[in-house]
Tab-separated table of C-alpha atoms in Angstrom:
chain	number	residue	atom	x	y	z
A	1	UNK	CA	-21.005	-3.545	-10.391
A	2	UNK	CA	-18.520	-2.012	-13.542
A	3	UNK	CA	-17.862	0.988	-12.312
A	4	UNK	CA	-16.895	-0.590	-9.022
A	5	UNK	CA	-14.660	-2.821	-10.756
A	6	UNK	CA	-13.509	-0.544	-13.411
A	7	UNK	CA	-11.907	1.279	-9.918
A	8	UNK	CA	-10.652	-1.668	-8.809
A	9	UNK	CA	-8.597	-1.914	-12.063
A	10	UNK	CA	-7.896	1.282	-12.002
A	11	UNK	CA	-5.670	0.872	-8.398
A	12	UNK	CA	-4.721	-2.232	-9.514
A	13	UNK	CA	-3.283	-0.552	-12.803
A	14	UNK	CA	-1.871	2.253	-10.460
A	15	UNK	CA	0.610	-0.250	-8.332
A	16	UNK	CA	1.378	-1.601	-11.384
A	17	UNK	CA	2.690	1.612	-12.778
A	18	UNK	CA	4.310	2.181	-9.824
A	19	UNK	CA	6.076	-0.696	-9.718
A	20	UNK	CA	7.223	-0.881	-13.073
A	21	UNK	CA	8.137	3.194	-12.651
A	22	UNK	CA	10.193	2.277	-9.359
A	23	UNK	CA	11.656	-0.763	-10.560
A	24	UNK	CA	13.334	1.677	-13.595
A	25	UNK	CA	14.432	4.081	-11.466
A	26	UNK	CA	16.230	2.057	-8.103
A	27	UNK	CA	17.812	0.283	-12.048
A	28	UNK	CA	19.042	3.267	-13.310
A	29	UNK	CA	20.053	4.703	-10.105
A	30	UNK	CA	21.917	1.620	-9.064
A	31	UNK	CA	23.060	1.285	-12.304
A	32	UNK	CA	24.739	5.134	-11.667
A	33	UNK	CA	26.047	4.692	-8.607
A	34	UNK	CA	27.687	1.470	-9.718
A	35	UNK	CA	29.775	3.048	-12.639
A	36	UNK	CA	29.923	6.436	-11.359
A	37	UNK	CA	30.307	6.055	-7.653
A	38	UNK	CA	31.631	2.541	-7.233
A	39	UNK	CA	28.530	2.570	-4.968
A	40	UNK	CA	25.944	-0.028	-5.800
A	41	UNK	CA	22.202	0.753	-3.592
A	42	UNK	CA	22.867	-1.235	-0.666
A	43	UNK	CA	19.536	-3.467	-1.082
A	44	UNK	CA	18.684	-3.051	-4.570
A	45	UNK	CA	18.426	-6.673	-5.431
A	46	UNK	CA	15.788	-6.997	-2.542
A	47	UNK	CA	13.199	-4.233	-3.506
A	48	UNK	CA	13.910	-5.464	-7.215
A	49	UNK	CA	12.797	-8.638	-5.861
A	50	UNK	CA	9.918	-7.513	-4.384
A	51	UNK	CA	9.177	-4.716	-7.114
A	52	UNK	CA	8.963	-8.019	-9.770
A	53	UNK	CA	6.401	-10.078	-7.759
A	54	UNK	CA	4.275	-6.483	-7.749
A	55	UNK	CA	4.622	-6.159	-11.581
A	56	UNK	CA	3.341	-10.053	-12.008
A	57	UNK	CA	0.800	-10.025	-9.119
A	58	UNK	CA	-0.779	-7.081	-10.590
A	59	UNK	CA	-0.879	-8.142	-14.327
A	60	UNK	CA	-2.615	-11.668	-13.699
A	61	UNK	CA	-6.203	-10.084	-12.544
A	62	UNK	CA	-5.886	-7.891	-15.682
A	63	UNK	CA	-4.737	-10.522	-17.329
A	64	UNK	CA	-7.611	-12.501	-16.611
A	65	UNK	CA	-10.226	-10.232	-17.091
A	66	UNK	CA	-9.247	-8.780	-20.465
A	67	UNK	CA	-9.151	-13.219	-21.054
A	68	UNK	CA	-5.521	-12.450	-22.343
A	69	UNK	CA	-3.794	-15.506	-21.652
A	70	UNK	CA	-1.519	-17.438	-23.527
A	71	UNK	CA	-3.650	-20.251	-25.718
A	72	UNK	CA	-3.152	-22.545	-28.406
A	73	UNK	CA	-5.724	-21.954	-31.235
A	74	UNK	CA	-5.243	-25.445	-32.669
A	75	UNK	CA	-8.926	-26.248	-32.534
A	76	UNK	CA	-10.617	-22.940	-32.601
A	77	UNK	CA	-12.781	-23.688	-35.223
A	78	UNK	CA	-14.461	-26.413	-33.458
A	79	UNK	CA	-14.675	-25.148	-30.093
A	80	UNK	CA	-15.612	-21.462	-31.143
A	81	UNK	CA	-18.754	-22.718	-32.314
A	82	UNK	CA	-21.898	-20.748	-29.672
A	83	UNK	CA	-23.538	-24.625	-29.014
A	84	UNK	CA	-19.944	-25.312	-26.860
A	85	UNK	CA	-20.305	-22.059	-24.762
A	86	UNK	CA	-20.645	-24.628	-22.029
A	87	UNK	CA	-16.988	-25.622	-22.827
A	88	UNK	CA	-16.112	-21.687	-22.521
A	89	UNK	CA	-18.233	-21.816	-19.239
A	90	UNK	CA	-15.845	-25.026	-17.733
A	91	UNK	CA	-12.592	-23.807	-18.831
A	92	UNK	CA	-13.160	-20.569	-17.008
A	93	UNK	CA	-14.638	-22.090	-13.754
A	94	UNK	CA	-11.145	-24.474	-13.796
A	95	UNK	CA	-8.999	-21.579	-14.615
A	96	UNK	CA	-10.185	-19.959	-11.321
A	97	UNK	CA	-10.723	-23.102	-9.742
A	98	UNK	CA	-6.926	-23.168	-10.030
A	99	UNK	CA	-6.425	-19.193	-9.668
A	100	UNK	CA	-8.020	-19.971	-5.951
A	101	UNK	CA	-6.174	-23.088	-5.255
A	102	UNK	CA	-3.445	-21.287	-5.790
A	103	UNK	CA	-4.780	-17.286	-3.767
A	104	UNK	CA	-5.027	-20.763	-0.684
A	105	UNK	CA	-1.550	-22.146	-1.263
A	106	UNK	CA	-0.153	-18.573	-0.658
A	107	UNK	CA	-2.354	-17.958	1.957
A	108	UNK	CA	-0.323	-21.101	3.577
A	109	UNK	CA	2.548	-19.498	3.436
A	110	UNK	CA	1.912	-16.150	4.364
A	111	UNK	CA	0.898	-18.356	7.425
A	112	UNK	CA	4.271	-19.956	7.794
A	113	UNK	CA	6.268	-16.829	6.788
A	114	UNK	CA	5.035	-15.304	9.606
A	115	UNK	CA	5.275	-18.595	12.329
A	116	UNK	CA	8.865	-18.625	10.896
A	117	UNK	CA	10.023	-14.856	10.553
A	118	UNK	CA	10.844	-15.564	6.690
A	119	UNK	CA	12.859	-12.220	5.193
A	120	UNK	CA	14.378	-11.402	2.605
A	121	UNK	CA	18.403	-11.058	2.721
A	122	UNK	CA	19.995	-8.283	2.696
A	123	UNK	CA	16.972	-5.434	4.029
A	124	UNK	CA	15.297	-7.911	5.848
A	125	UNK	CA	11.697	-7.037	4.313
A	126	UNK	CA	9.192	-9.917	6.212
A	127	UNK	CA	7.925	-12.557	2.930
A	128	UNK	CA	4.828	-12.987	4.391
A	129	UNK	CA	3.094	-9.144	3.430
A	130	UNK	CA	4.141	-10.424	-0.207
A	131	UNK	CA	2.994	-14.195	0.614
A	132	UNK	CA	-0.849	-12.442	1.551
A	133	UNK	CA	-0.349	-9.890	-1.483
A	134	UNK	CA	0.658	-12.566	-4.441
A	135	UNK	CA	-2.896	-14.538	-2.992
A	136	UNK	CA	-4.826	-11.750	-2.777
A	137	UNK	CA	-4.120	-10.921	-6.834
A	138	UNK	CA	-4.696	-14.328	-7.522
A	139	UNK	CA	-8.100	-14.686	-5.414
A	140	UNK	CA	-9.004	-11.585	-7.491
A	141	UNK	CA	-7.601	-13.494	-10.453
A	142	UNK	CA	-10.132	-16.430	-10.097
A	143	UNK	CA	-12.743	-13.686	-9.865
A	144	UNK	CA	-12.134	-12.097	-12.736
A	145	UNK	CA	-11.878	-15.817	-14.247
A	146	UNK	CA	-15.431	-16.262	-13.408
A	147	UNK	CA	-17.016	-13.183	-14.029
A	148	UNK	CA	-18.301	-12.410	-18.251
A	149	UNK	CA	-15.724	-11.046	-20.796
A	150	UNK	CA	-18.311	-8.427	-20.815
A	151	UNK	CA	-17.905	-6.933	-17.888
A	152	UNK	CA	-14.693	-5.602	-18.325
A	153	UNK	CA	-15.028	-4.322	-21.121
A	154	UNK	CA	-14.436	-0.489	-20.919
A	155	UNK	CA	-16.792	-0.141	-24.371
A	156	UNK	CA	-19.341	-2.346	-23.683
A	157	UNK	CA	-22.050	0.277	-22.880
A	158	UNK	CA	-24.580	-0.799	-20.008
A	159	UNK	CA	-28.835	-0.855	-20.502
A	160	UNK	CA	-31.205	0.000	-17.752
A	161	UNK	CA	-34.456	-1.550	-18.014
A	162	UNK	CA	-36.128	0.463	-20.725
A	163	UNK	CA	-33.245	-0.021	-22.921
A	164	UNK	CA	-31.538	3.332	-22.850
A	165	UNK	CA	-27.974	3.569	-22.198
A	166	UNK	CA	-26.266	4.821	-19.127
């Protein structure tokens, strides 16, 4: 299972890095076009908008898997005791429920976008694909919230039944 999760993680990271590289290259070329030739790239705003969605929503499952969301640590002294593990499990289930609700709402938005033919302003890129992508990554983040953090830790060793490292 860890191998499969690492492959999914690598795929998500690859999409994130590619989108980030594309947004940097597009912005660079758009600024050069504006300043040197007086001609910006047509639709750069639409493409940037879609790439930003890809960057943010690719990062969501990665941050959730790493347990890297912002936290307020006012009560950590009391909540990090071993007898309150049930509290951490309850918070994880609550986070997963919220992420699954977000995924469901984006799935409904994708269906609605198909019905009304919602598209971006300049390039007429259909929005339903973006909403479906957002739904899928929110669902992945919900799954990541339910799994124990040790599953995603690449430094943790995996043992077979005899206790040998795999």
